[in-house]
Coordinates of C-alpha atoms and ligand atoms in Angstrom, one line a residue:
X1 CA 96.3 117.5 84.3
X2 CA 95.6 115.3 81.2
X3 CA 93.2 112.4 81.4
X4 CA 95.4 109.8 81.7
X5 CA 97.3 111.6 84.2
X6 CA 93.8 111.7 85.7
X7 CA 93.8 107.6 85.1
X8 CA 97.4 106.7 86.6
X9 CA 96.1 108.5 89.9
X10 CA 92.8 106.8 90.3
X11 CA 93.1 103.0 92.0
X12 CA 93.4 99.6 90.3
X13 CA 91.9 96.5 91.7
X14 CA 94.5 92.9 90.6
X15 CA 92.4 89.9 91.2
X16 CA 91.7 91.6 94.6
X17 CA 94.2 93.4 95.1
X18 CA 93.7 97.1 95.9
X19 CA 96.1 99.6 94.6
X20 CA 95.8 103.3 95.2
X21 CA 97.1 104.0 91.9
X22 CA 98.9 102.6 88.4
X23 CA 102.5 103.9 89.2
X24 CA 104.8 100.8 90.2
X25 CA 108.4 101.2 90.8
X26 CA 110.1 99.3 88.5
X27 CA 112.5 96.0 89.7
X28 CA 116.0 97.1 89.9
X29 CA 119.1 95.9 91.6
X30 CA 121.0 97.6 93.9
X31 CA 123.9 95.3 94.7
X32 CA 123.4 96.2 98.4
X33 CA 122.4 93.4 100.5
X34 CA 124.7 91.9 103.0
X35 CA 127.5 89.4 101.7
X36 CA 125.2 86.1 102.5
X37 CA 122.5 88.0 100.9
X38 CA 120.4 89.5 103.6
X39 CA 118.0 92.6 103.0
X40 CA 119.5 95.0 105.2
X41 CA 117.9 98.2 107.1
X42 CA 119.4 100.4 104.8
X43 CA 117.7 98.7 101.6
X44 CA 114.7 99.0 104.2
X45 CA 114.4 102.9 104.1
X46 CA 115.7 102.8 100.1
X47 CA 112.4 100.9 99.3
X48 CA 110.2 102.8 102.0
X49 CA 110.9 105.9 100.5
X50 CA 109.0 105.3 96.9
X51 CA 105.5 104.0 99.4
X52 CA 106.0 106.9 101.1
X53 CA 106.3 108.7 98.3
X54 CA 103.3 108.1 96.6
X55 CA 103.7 104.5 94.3
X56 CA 100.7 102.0 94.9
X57 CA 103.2 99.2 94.0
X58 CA 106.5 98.4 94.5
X59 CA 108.6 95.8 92.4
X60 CA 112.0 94.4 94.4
X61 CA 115.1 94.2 92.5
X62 CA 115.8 90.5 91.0
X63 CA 115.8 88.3 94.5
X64 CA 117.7 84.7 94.2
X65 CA 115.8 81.8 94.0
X66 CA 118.0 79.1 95.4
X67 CA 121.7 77.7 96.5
X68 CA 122.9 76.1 92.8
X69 CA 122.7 78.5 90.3
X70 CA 120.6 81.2 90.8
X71 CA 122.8 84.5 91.9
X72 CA 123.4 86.5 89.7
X73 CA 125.6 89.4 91.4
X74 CA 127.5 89.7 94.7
X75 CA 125.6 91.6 97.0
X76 CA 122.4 90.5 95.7
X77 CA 119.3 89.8 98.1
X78 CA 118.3 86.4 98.4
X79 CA 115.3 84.1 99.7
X80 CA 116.6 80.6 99.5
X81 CA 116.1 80.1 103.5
X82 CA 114.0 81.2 106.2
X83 CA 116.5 83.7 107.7
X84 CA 117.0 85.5 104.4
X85 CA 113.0 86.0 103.9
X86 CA 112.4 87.2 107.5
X87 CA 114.9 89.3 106.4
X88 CA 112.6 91.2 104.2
X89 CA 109.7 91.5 106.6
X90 CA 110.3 94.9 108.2
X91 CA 110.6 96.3 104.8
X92 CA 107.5 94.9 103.5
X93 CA 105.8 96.1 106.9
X94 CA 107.0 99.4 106.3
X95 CA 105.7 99.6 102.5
X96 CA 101.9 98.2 103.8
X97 CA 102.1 101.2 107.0
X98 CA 102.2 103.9 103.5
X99 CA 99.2 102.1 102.2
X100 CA 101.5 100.5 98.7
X101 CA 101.7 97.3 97.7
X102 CA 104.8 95.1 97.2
X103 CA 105.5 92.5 95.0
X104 CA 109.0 90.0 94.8
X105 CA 110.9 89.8 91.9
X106 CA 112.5 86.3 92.0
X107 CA 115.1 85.7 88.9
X108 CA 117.9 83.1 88.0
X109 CA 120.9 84.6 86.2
X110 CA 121.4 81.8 84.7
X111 CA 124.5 82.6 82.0
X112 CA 124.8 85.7 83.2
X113 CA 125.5 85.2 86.8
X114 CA 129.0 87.4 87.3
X115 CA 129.3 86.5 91.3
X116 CA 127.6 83.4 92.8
X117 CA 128.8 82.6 96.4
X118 CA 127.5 78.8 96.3
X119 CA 129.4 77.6 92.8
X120 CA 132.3 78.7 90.6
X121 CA 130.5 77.8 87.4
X122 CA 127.0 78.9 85.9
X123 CA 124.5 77.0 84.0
X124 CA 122.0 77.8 81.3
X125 CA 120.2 75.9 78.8
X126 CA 123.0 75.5 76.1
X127 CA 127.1 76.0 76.4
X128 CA 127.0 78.9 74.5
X129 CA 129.1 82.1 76.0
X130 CA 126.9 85.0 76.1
X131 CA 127.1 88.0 74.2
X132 CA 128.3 91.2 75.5
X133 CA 130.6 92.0 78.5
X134 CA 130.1 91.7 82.4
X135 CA 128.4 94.7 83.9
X136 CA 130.9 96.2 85.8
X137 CA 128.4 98.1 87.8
X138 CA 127.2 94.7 89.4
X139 CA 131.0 93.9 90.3
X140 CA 131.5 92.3 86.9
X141 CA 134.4 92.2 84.5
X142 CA 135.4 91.0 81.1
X143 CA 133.4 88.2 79.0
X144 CA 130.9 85.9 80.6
X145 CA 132.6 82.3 80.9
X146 CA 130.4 79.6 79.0
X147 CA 128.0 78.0 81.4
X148 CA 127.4 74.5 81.7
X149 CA 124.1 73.1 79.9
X150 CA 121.9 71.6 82.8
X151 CA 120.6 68.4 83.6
X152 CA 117.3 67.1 83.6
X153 CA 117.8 67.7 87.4
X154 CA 119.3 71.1 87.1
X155 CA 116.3 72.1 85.3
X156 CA 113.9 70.6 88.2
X157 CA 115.8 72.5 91.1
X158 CA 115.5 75.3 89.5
X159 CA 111.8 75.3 89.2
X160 CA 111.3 74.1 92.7
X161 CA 114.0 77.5 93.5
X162 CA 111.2 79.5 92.2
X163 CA 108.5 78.2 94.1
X164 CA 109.8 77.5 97.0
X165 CA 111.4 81.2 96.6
X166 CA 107.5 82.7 95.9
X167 CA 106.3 80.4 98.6
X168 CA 108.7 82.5 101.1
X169 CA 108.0 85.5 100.0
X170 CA 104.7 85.7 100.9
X171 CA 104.1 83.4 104.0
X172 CA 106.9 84.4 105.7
X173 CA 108.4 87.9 104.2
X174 CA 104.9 89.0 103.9
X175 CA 104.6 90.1 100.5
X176 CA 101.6 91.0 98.2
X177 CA 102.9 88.7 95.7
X178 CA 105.1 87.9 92.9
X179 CA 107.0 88.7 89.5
X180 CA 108.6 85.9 88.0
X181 CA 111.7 87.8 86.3
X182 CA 111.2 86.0 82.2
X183 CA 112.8 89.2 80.7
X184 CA 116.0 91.2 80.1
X185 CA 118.5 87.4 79.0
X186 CA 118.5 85.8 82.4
X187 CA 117.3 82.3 82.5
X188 CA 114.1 81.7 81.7
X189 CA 114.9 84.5 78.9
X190 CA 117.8 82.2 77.6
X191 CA 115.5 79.4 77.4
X192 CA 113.0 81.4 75.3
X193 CA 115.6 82.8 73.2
X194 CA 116.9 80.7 69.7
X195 CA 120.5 81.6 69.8
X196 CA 121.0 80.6 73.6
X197 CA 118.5 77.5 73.6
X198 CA 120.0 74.9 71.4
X199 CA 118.3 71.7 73.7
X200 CA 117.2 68.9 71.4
X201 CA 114.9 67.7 74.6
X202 CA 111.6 69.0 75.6
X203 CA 113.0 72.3 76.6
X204 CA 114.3 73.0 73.3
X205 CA 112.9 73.4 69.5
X206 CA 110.2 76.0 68.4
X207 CA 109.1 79.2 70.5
X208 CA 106.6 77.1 72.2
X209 CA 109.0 74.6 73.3
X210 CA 111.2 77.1 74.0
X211 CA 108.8 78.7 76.5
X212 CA 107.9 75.5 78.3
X213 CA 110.6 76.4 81.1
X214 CA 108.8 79.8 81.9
X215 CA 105.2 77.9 82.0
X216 CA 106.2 75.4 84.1
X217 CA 108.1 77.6 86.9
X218 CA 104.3 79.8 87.1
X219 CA 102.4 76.4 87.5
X220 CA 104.6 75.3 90.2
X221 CA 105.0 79.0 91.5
X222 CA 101.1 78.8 91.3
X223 CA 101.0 75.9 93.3
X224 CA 102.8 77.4 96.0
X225 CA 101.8 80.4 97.0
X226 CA 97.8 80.1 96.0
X227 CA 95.9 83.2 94.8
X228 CA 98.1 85.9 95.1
X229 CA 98.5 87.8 92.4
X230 CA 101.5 85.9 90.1
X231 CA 103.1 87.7 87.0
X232 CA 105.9 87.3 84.5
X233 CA 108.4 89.9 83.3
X234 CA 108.5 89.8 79.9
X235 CA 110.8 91.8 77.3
X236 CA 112.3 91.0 74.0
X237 CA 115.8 93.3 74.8
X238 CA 118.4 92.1 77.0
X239 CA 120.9 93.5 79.3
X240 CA 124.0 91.9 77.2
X241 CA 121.7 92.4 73.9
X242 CA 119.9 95.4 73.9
X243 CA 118.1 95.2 70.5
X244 CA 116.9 91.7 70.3
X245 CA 113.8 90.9 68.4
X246 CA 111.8 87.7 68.8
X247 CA 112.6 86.0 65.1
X248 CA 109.1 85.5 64.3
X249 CA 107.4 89.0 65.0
X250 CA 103.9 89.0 66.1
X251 CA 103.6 85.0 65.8
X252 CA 105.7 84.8 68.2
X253 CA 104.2 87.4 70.7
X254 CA 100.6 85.8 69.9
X255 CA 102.6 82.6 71.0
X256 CA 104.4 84.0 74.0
X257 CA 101.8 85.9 75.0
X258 CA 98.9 83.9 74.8
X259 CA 100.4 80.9 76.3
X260 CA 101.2 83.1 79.6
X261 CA 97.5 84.3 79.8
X262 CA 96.5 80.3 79.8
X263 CA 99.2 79.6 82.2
X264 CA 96.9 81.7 84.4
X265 CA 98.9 84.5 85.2
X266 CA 97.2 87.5 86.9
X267 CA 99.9 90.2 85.2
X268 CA 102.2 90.4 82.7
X269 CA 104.9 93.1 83.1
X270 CA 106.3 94.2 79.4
X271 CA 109.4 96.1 79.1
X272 CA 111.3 97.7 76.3
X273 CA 113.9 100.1 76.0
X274 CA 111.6 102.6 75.1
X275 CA 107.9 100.6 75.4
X276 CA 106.1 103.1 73.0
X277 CA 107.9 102.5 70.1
X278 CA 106.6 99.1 67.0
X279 CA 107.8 96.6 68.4
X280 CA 108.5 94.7 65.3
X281 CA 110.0 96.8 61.8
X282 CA 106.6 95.7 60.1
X283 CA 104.5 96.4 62.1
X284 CA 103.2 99.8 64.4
X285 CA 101.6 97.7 67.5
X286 CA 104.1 98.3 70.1
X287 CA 104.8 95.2 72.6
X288 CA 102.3 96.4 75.2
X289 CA 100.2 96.4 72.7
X290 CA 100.5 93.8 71.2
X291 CA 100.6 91.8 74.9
X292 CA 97.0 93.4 75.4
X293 CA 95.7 91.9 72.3
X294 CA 97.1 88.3 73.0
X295 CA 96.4 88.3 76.8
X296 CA 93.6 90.5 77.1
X297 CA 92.6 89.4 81.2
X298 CA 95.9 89.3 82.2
X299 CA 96.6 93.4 84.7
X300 CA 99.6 95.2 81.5
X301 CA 102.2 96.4 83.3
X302 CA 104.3 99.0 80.8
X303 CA 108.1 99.8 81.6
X304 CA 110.8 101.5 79.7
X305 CA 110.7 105.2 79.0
X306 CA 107.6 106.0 80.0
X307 CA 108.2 108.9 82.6
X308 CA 107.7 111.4 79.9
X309 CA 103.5 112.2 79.9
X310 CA 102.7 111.8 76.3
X311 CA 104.5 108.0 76.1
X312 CA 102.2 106.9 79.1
X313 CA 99.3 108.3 77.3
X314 CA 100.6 106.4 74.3
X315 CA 100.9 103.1 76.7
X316 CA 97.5 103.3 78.0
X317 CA 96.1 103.5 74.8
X318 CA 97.8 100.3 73.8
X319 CA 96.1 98.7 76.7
X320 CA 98.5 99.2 79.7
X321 CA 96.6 99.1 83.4
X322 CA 99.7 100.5 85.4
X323 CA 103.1 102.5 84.4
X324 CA 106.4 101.2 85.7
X325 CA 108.9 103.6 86.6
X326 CA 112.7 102.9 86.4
X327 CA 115.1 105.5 86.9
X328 CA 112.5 108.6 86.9
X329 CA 111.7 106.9 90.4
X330 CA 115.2 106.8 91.7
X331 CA 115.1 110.4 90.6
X332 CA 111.6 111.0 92.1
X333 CA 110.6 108.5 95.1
X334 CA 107.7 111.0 95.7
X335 CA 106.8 110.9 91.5
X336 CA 103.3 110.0 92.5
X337 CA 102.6 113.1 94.8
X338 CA 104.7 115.5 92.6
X339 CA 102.6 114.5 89.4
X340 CA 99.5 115.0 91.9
X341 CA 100.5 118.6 93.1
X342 CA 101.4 119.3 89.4
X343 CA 105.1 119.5 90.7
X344 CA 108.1 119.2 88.0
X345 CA 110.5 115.8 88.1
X346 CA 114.1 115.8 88.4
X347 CA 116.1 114.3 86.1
X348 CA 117.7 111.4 86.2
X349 CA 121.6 111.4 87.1
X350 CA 123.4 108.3 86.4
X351 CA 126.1 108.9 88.7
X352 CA 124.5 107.5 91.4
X353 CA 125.0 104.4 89.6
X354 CA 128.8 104.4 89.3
X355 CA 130.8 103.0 89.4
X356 CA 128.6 100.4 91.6
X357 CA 125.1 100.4 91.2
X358 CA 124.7 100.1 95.0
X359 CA 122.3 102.1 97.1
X360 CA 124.5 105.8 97.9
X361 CA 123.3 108.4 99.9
X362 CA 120.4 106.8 101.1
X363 CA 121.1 107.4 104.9
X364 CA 120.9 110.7 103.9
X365 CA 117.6 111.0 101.8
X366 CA 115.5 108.7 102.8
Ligands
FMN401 C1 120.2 100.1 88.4 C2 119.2 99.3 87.6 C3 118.9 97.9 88.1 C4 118.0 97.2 87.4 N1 117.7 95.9 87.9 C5 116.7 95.2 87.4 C6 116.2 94.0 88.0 O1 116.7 93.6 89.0 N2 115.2 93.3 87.4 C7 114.6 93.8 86.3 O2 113.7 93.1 85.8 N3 115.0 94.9 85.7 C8 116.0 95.6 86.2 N4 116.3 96.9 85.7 C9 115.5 97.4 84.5 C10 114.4 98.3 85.0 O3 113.4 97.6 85.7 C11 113.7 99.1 83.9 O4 113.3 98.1 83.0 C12 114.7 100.0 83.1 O5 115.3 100.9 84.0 C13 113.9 100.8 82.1 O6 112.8 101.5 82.7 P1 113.0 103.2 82.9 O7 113.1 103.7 81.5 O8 111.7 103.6 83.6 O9 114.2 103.4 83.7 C14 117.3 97.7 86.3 C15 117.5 99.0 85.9 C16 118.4 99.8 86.5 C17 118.6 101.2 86.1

């Protein structure tokens, strides 16, 4: 075993929280909660599987945040009311009975909402039609319509969606806290991103303005659920624009980055395609890197790629404290104890993605 497969096994402490080792499972969506977006038992053993299996913390898929705009995909798990977090209680239960750890994702699609069961329409910081086409594997199909721009009170239900959302999550679903989803084009991403921000108000203008959405849901998600630990997903990719850079290069990471470590987050979660590579042409610092050297207290959490050994290595080196897994854990809900017995990994088969990216042939495996 090399030494930093030595390191991803030994236990991490987050602003008190204990866990029994750096491997998270990645946030992904399954598309398989009930229609009025309850967690269901089947989503129940899905998740269980990856505690049992070894992973000291588990990330949710992208949960809704509230009844306007938030949904992003039929299907999709919610925790706008007290019926759909109680929802989630048995499964969180279940994850603290393996001894792991398990954290909310709570996102807005903003723009690139494809099914919302509360509205016909979807909003976003400017009128501007994203790029790219629907994912069909989230029950999507053809171009995104052009959102409306929101109001000044648009803007304030959403932030209240995301704390009341956290708030849920952990007093009532019971769990060990919660990852703001700023990454991968949905809203908060749209906000921070030139091309899809074109506000002349306080929400618009330079990076830092264009941030000032993302600082002001962790204050009030802050507010609301206390000390847990609180974290953003960041990444500079998204899911209709895969090779995105930020305009200004490392400015604007020492921007992003450094503003989110004063907002008082207790992690940052950076993702890239493939999270070893520069993250900027001119320059070799990759993004976790780069995140460590602009919000140095903040718990790294490294995702994209980085099931192979040698590209972990490479992430802790850049400063990560925890490894991410993606699809190598769909592949491998028991990666943790294989990579402690010195077991191979299967690979990855996308099928079980298509041609919806639901949850199939978990009554059988898990
Ligand atoms: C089916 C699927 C669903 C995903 N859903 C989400 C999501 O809900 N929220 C999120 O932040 N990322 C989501 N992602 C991105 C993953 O978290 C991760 O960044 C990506 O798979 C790259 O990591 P990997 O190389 O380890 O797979 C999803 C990825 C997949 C494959």
């Amino acid at each position: 075993m090399t030494d930093s497969e030595v390191k991803i096994l030994t236990s991490y402490d987050m602003n008190g929280l204990l866990l029994r080792n750096r491997l998270a499972v990645a946030p992904m969506t399954r598309v398989s909660a009930s229609v009025t977006g309850l967690a269901t038992p089947r989503m129940t053993s899905y998740y269980e599987r990856f505690a049992k299996g070894g992973f000291g913390l588990v990330i949710t898929e992208g949960i809704y945040t509230d009844q306007k705009f938030s949904q992003g995909y039929p299907f999709q798990p919610g925790i706008v009311d007290q019926e759909q977090a109680l929802a989630w209680r048995d499964l969180t239960q279940r994850i603290h009975a393996h001894q792991g750890a398990v954290f909310a994702q709570i996102m807005h699609a903003g723009a690139l909402s494809q099914g919302n069961r509360f509205t016909d329409h979807s909003a976003a910081p400017s009128a501007v039609r994203p790029k790219g086409e629907q994912m069909r594997f989230y029950y999507g199909e053809g171009q995104y319509p052009v959102p409306r721009a929101m109001s000044d009170e648009d803007i304030a239900d959403a932030v209240s969606g995301f704390a009341q959302a956290a708030k849920r999550a952990v007093e009532e679903a019971g769990f060990d806290g919660v990852e703001i989803h700023g990454a991968n084009g949905y809203l908060l991403d749209q906000f921070l991103t030139d091309h899809t921000n074109q506000r002349a108000d306080r929400w618009g203008g330079n990076t830092q303005r264009r941030l000032g959405l993302t600082l002001e849901v962790i204050k009030a998600v802050r507010d609301a659920v206390g000390a847990v630990p609180v974290g953003v997903r960041i990444s500079q990719g998204k899911v209709n624009d895969f090779t995105h850079k930020w305009a200004n290069g490392e400015r604007d990471a020492e921007i992003i980055f450094g503003s989110l470590s004063d907002a008082g987050v207790d992690f940052l979660h950076v993702t890239e395609f493939e999270a070893w590579r520069p993250a900027f042409a001119n320059n070799s610092t990759s993004l976790v890197g780069l995140a460590h050297r602009y919000a140095p207290d903040a718990t790294l959490i490294a995702n994209g790629g980085l099931q192979i050994s040698e590209h972990a290595d490479f992430a802790l080196e850049e400063g990560a404290d925890l490894i991410a897994l993606g699809k190598a854990a769909l592949a491998n809900p028991d990666f943790p104890k294989r990579l402690a017995a010195s077991e191979s990994f299967t690979d990855f088969d996308a099928s079980i993605l298509g041609p919806i990216a639901d949850i199939k042939g978990c009554e059988l495996n898990c």
